[in-house]
Coordinates of C-alpha atoms in Angstrom, one line a residue:
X1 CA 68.4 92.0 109.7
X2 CA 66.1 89.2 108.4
X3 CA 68.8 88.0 105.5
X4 CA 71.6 88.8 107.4
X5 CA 70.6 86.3 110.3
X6 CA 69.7 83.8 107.3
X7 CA 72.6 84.4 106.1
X8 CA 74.4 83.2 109.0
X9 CA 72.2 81.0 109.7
X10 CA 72.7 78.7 106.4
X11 CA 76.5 79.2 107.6
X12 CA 76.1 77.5 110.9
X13 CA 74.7 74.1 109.0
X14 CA 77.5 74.3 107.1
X15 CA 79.8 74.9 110.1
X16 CA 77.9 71.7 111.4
X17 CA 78.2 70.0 108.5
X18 CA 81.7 70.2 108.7
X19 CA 82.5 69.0 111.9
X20 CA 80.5 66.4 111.8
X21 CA 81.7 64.9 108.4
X22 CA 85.3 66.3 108.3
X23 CA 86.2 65.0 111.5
X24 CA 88.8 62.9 110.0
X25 CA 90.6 66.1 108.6
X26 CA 90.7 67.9 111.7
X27 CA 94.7 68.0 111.7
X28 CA 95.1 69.3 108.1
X29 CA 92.4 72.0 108.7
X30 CA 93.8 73.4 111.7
X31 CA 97.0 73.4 109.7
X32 CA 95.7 75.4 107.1
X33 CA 94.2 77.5 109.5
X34 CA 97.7 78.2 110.5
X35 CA 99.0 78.5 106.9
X36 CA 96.7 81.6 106.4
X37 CA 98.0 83.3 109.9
X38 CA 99.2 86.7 108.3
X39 CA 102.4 86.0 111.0
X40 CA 103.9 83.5 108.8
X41 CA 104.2 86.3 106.1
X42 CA 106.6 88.0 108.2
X43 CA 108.3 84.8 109.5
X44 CA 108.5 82.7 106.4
X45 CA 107.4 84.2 103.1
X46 CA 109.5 87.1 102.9
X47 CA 112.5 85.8 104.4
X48 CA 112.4 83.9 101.3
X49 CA 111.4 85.5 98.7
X50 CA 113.1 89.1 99.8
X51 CA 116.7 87.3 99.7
X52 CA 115.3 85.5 95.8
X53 CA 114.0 88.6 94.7
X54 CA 114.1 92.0 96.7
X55 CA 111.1 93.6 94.3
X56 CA 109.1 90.7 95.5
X57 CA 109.6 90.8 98.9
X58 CA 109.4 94.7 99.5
X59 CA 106.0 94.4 97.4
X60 CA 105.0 91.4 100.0
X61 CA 105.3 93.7 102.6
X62 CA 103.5 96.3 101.3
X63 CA 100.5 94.1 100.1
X64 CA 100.2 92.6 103.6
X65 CA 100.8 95.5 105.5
X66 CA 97.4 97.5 103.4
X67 CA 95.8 94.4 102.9
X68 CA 95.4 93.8 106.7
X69 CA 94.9 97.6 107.1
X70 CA 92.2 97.7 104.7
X71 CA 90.8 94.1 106.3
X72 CA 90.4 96.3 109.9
X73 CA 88.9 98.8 108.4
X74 CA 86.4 96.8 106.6
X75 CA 85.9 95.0 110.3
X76 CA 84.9 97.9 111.7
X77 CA 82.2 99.1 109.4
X78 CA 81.2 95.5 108.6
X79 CA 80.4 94.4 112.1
X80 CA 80.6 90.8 111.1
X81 CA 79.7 88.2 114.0
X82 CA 81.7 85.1 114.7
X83 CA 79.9 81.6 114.6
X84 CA 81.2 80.9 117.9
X85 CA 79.5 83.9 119.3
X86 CA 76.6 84.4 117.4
X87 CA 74.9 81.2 117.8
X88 CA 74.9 81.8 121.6
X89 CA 73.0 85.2 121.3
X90 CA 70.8 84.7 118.0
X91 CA 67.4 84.7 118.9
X92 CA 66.0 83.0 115.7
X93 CA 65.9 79.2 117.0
X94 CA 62.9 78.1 119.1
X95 CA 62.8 77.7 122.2
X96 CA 66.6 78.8 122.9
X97 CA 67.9 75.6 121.5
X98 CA 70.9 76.7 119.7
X99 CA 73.3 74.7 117.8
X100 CA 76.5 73.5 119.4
X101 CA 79.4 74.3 117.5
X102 CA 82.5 72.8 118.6
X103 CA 85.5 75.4 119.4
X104 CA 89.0 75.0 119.1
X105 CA 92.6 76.5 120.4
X106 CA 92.5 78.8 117.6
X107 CA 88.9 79.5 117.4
X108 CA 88.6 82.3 120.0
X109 CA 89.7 85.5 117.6
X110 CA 88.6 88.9 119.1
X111 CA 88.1 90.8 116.7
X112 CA 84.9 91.3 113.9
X113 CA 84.7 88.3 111.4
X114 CA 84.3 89.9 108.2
X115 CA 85.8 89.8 106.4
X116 CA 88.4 87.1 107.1
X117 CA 92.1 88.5 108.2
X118 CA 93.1 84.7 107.5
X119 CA 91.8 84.8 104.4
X120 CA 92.4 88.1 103.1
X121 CA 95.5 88.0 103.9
X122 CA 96.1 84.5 102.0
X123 CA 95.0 85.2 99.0
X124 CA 97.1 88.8 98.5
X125 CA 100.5 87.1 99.5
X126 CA 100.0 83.9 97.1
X127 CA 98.7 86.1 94.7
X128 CA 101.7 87.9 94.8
X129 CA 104.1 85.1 94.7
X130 CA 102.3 83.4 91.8
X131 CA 102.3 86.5 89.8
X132 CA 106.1 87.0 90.7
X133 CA 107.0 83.3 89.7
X134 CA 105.0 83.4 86.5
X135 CA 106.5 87.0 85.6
X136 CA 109.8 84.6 84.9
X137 CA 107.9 82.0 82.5
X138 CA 106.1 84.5 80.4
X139 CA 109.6 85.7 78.9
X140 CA 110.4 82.8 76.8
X141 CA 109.5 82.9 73.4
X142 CA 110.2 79.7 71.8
X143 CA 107.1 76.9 71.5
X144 CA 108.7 74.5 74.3
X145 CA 108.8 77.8 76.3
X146 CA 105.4 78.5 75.9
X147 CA 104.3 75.5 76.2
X148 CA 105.7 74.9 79.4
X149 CA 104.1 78.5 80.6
X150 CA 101.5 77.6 79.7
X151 CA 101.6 74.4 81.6
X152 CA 103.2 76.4 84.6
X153 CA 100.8 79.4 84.6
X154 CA 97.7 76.3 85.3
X155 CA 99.7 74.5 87.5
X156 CA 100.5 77.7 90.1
X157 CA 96.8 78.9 89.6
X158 CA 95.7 75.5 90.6
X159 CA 98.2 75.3 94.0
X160 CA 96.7 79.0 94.6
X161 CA 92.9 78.0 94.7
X162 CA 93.8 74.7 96.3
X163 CA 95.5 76.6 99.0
X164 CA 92.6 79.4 99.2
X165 CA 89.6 76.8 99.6
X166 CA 91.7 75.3 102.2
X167 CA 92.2 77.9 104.2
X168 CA 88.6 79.2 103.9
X169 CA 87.3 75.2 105.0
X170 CA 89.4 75.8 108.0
X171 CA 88.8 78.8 108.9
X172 CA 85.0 78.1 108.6
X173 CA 85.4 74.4 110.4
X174 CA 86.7 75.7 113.7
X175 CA 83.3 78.3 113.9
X176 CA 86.1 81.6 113.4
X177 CA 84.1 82.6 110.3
X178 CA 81.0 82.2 108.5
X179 CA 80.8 80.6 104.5
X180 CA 80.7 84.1 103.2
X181 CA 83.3 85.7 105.4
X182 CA 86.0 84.2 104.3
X183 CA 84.9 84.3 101.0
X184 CA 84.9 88.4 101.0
X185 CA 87.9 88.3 102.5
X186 CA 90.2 86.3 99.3
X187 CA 88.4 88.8 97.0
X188 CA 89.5 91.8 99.0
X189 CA 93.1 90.0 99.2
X190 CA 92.8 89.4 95.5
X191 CA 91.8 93.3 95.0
X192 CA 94.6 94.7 97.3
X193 CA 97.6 92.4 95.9
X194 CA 96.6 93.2 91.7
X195 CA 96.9 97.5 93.1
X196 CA 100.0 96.7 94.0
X197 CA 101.1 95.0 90.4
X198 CA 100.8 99.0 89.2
X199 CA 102.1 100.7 91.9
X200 CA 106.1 100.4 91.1
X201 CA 106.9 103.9 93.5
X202 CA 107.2 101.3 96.8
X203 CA 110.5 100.0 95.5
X204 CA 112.1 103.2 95.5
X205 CA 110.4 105.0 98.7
X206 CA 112.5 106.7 100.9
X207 CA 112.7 106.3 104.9
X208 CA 110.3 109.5 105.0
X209 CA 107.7 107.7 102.7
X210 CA 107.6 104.9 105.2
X211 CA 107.6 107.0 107.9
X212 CA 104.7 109.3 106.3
X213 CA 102.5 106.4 105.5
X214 CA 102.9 104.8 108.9
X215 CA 101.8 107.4 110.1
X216 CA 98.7 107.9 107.7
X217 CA 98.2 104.4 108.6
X218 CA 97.7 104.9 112.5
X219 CA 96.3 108.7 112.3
X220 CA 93.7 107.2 110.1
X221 CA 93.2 103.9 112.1
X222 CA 93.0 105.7 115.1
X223 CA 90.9 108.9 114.2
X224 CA 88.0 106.6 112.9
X225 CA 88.1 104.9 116.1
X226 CA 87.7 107.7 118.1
X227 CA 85.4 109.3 115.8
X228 CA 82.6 106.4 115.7
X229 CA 83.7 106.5 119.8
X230 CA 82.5 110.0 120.3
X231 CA 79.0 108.8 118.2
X232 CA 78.7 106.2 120.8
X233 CA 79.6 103.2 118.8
X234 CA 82.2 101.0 120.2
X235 CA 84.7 99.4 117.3
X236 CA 85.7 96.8 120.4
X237 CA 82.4 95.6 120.9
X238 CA 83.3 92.0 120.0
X239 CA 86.3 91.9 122.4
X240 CA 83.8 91.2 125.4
X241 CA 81.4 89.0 123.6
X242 CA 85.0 86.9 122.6
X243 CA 85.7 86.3 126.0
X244 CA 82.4 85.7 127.1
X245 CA 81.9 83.1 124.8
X246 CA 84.9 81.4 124.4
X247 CA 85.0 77.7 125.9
X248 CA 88.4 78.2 127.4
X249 CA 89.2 81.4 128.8
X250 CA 93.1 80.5 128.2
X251 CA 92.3 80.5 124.1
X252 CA 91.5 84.5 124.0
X253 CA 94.9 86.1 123.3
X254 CA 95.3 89.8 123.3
X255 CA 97.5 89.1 120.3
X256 CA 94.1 88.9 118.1
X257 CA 92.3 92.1 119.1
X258 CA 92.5 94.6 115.9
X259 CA 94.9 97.4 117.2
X260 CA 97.7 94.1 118.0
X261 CA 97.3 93.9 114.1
X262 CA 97.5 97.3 113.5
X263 CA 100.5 97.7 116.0
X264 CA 102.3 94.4 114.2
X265 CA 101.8 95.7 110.7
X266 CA 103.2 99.2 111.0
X267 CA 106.0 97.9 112.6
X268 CA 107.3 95.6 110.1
X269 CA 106.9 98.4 107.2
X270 CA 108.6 100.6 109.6
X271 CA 111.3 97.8 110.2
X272 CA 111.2 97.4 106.2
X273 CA 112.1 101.3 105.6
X274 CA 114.6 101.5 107.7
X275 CA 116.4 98.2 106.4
X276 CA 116.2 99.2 102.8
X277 CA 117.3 102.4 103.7
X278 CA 120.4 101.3 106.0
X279 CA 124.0 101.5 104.7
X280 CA 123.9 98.0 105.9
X281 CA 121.5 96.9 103.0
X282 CA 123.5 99.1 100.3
X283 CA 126.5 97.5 101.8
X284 CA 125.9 93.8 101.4
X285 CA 122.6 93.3 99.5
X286 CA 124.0 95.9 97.0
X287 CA 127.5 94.8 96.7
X288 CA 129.2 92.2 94.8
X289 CA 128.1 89.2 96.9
X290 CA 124.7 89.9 96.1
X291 CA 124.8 88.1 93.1
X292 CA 126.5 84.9 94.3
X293 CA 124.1 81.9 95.0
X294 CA 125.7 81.4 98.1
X295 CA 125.3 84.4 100.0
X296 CA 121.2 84.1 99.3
X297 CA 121.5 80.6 99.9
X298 CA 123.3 81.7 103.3
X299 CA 121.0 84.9 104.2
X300 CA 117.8 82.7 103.3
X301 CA 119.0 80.0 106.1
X302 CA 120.2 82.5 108.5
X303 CA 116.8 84.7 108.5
X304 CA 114.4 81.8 108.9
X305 CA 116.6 80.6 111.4
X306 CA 117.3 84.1 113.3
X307 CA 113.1 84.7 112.9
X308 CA 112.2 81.6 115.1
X309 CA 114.2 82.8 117.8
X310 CA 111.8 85.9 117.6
X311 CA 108.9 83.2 118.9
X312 CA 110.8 82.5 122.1
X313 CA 110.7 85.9 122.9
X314 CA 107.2 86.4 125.0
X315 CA 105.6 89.9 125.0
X316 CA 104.0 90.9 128.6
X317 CA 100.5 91.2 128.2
X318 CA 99.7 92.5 131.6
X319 CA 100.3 96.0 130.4
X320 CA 98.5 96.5 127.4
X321 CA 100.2 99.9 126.0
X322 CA 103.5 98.0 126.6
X323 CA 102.2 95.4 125.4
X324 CA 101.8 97.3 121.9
X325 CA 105.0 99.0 122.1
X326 CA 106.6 95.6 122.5
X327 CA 104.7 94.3 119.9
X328 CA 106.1 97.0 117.1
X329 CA 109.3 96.8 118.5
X330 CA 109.8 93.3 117.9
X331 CA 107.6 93.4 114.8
X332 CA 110.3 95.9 113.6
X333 CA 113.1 93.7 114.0
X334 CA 112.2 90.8 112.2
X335 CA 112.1 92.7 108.1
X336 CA 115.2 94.9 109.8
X337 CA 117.1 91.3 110.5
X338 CA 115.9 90.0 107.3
X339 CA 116.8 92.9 105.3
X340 CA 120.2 94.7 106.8
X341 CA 121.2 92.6 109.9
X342 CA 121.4 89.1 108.2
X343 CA 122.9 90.0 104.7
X344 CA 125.3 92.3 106.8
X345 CA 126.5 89.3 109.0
X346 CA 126.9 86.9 105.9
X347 CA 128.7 89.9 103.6
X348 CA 130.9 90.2 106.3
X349 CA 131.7 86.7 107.1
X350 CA 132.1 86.0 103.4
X351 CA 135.0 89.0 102.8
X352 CA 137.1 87.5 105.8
X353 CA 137.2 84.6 104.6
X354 CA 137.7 85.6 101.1
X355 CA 140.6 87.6 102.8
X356 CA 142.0 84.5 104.4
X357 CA 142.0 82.7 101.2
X358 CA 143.9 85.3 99.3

C-alpha cells in the first residue's frame, strides 16, 4: 500500500541517517543488538535470577517463551519487510536507484520484521526484572524507605528505557528493522510481560501443564501454517528473499528462520517443567541449603558457567528436521541444568563435605 511503502520509506532515511552519523557507535550498537538476542534470556538472565528468586525466573521463562510465540504469530499475519530486503525490490524510487544500506554479520535475519523478536523480547524480560526488583522496595514503610523507592523505582525505569532505545537504534542501524518495527515490538513485550504479573497458576503447574501447553503451542503454530499453506500463502516467503539479498551468503543462519524459534522456545519450557518437577529440584532447591547464600552463590556461578559450554556444542544444519530436534534437545537442557542438574551437584557437594566436617 501507498502509506505502508511511506512508511518504510521515511524508515530507510532514518536507517541512512544512522549509519552515516553514528558511525562512531558502531561497536556499542551491534552490542546492543546482541543484548536484545532472546538467547541470552536462556543463557544469562535466568540462570541468575531463577537461583535469586525461583518466582522470578519460572515467570521469565514463561514471559519469553509466549512473548516470542505471540511475536511469530504476529510475523506471520503482519508480513513486515526487512530494510535490507525491501529497498532492493521497492519500486517507488526513480529510475531504480535505490538507497544503499549497509549490512552487517547480524543483519541477515530470515524471518518477517515486524514486529521485532529483538525487541519484543527485550522489553518483556527487563520488564519483568524491574518489576521483580521493585516488588522488594515497595515494602518499606518508613520515610527514608520511601524515599529511597522512590528514588529506586526512577532509577530502574530509567536503565529500562535506556536499554529499550538502545536496542531498538541497533536493531534499526544494521537495516534488520524498520523505526516502527521495533517500536511495535517493546509494546507487545510490554503487553505480554504485565499478563504475566496476574497470572500466579505458572508457579505451581504441573509437568502435564507444561506438557499440554507445549503442545498447544506447536499444534497451534503449526496448524496456522499449514492452514494459510493450503490458501496458497506461504508464511516462509521471506526465507528466500533473506538469502537472496543478503551481502554474504555465510551471514544467513538457519538458526533465525521462525520454526528454529518456535523449536528453541518450547524446548526450554519443556526443560523448565521437567526441572521444577524433578525430585532433583525438591531435593536441593527445596531443602535446607536453599536458603544459605552460598549454595545460590555456588549454583549462580556453576550455571553460567555449565551454559557456555552449551555454545561449543554446534547443531548440524545439513538436516533440517535434525536440525530442530537438536535444537529442542539442547534448548531443553540448558533450564533442566539450571534448575535440577546444577543445584543437585552443589547440594550434593555441600552435604559431603558438611559430612567430612562433622
Amino acid at each position: 500500500s501507498i502509506k505502508m511503502d511511506l512508511l518504510h520509506s521515511n524508515g530507510v532515511l532514518i536507517i541512512q541517517h544512522l549509519q552515516r552519523d553514528y558511525r562512531a557507535y558502531q561497536d556499542f550498537l551491534n552490542f546492543m543488538s546482541h543484548v536484545g538476542d532472546p538467547r541470552n534470556i536462556f543463557s544469562i538472565y535466568f540462570p541468575l535470577w531463577f537461583q535469586l528468586n525461583q518466582v522470578v525466573g519460572t515467570k521469565m521463562i514463561w514471559v519469553a517463551v509466549i512473548g516470542d510465540w505471540f511475536n511469530l504469530i504476529f510475523k506471520w499475519i503482519l508480513f513486515g519487510h526487512r530494510p535490507y530486503w525491501w529497498v532492493q525490490e521497492t519500486m517507488i524510487y526513480p529510475n531504480q536507484s535505490s538507497p544503499c544500506l549497509e549490512q552487517f554479520p547480524i543483519t541477515c535475519e530470515t524471518g518477517p520484521g515486524s514486529p521485532s523478536g529483538h525487541a519484543m523480547g527485550s522489553s518483556c524480560v527487563w520488564y519483568v526484572m524491574v518489576t521483580a526488583a521493585l516488588s522488594y522496595t515497595v515494602r518499606w514503610k518508613d520515610k527514608s524507605a520511601v524515599t529511597l523507592h522512590r528514588l529506586t523505582w526512577s532509577f530502574l525505569w530509567s536503565l529500562f528505557w535506556i536499554i529499550q532505545i538502545s536496542v531498538c537504534i541497533s536493531r534499526v542501524f544494521i537495516a534488520t528493522h524498520f523505526p516502527h518495527q521495533v517500536v511495535l515490538g517493546v509494546f507487545a513485550g510490554i503487553l505480554v510481560a504485565e499478563a504475566f504479573e496476574h497470572t500466579p497458576a505458572i508457579q505451581t503447574a504441573s509437568l502435564r501443564m507444561y506438557i499440554k501447553t507445549n503442545l498447544f503451542l506447536f499444534i497451534f503454530a503449526l496448524g496456522f501454517y499449514l492452514s494459510l499453506k493450503l490458501l496458497d500463502i506461504d508464511l516462509l516467503w521471506s526465507v528466500p528473499k533473506a538469502k537472496k539479498w543478503c551481502a554474504n551468503p555465510d551471514w544467513i543462519n538457519i538458526d533465525t528462520t521462525p520454526f528454529a524459534g518456535l523449536v528453541r522456545n518450547l524446548g526450554a519450557l519443556f526443560g523448565l517443567g521437567l526441572g521444577i518437577n524433578s525430585e532433583m529440584f525438591i531435593t536441593s532447591c527445596k531443602g535446607k541449603n536453599s536458603c544459605k547464600i552460598s549454595f545460590r552463590i555456588l549454583c549462580i556461578a556453576a550455571s553460567l558457567a555449565t551454559l557456555q559450554l552449551y555454545n561449543f556444542v554446534k547443531i548440524p544444519t545439513h538436516t533440517e528436521y535434525l536440525f530442530y530436534i537438536l535444537s529442542f534437545c539442547k534448548s531443553a537442557a540448558m533450564p533442566l541444568t539450571v534448575v535440577a542438574l546444577v543445584p543437585y551437584c552443589v547440594h550434593s557437594l555441600m552435604r559431603t563435605t558438611e559430612k567430612k566436617l562433622n
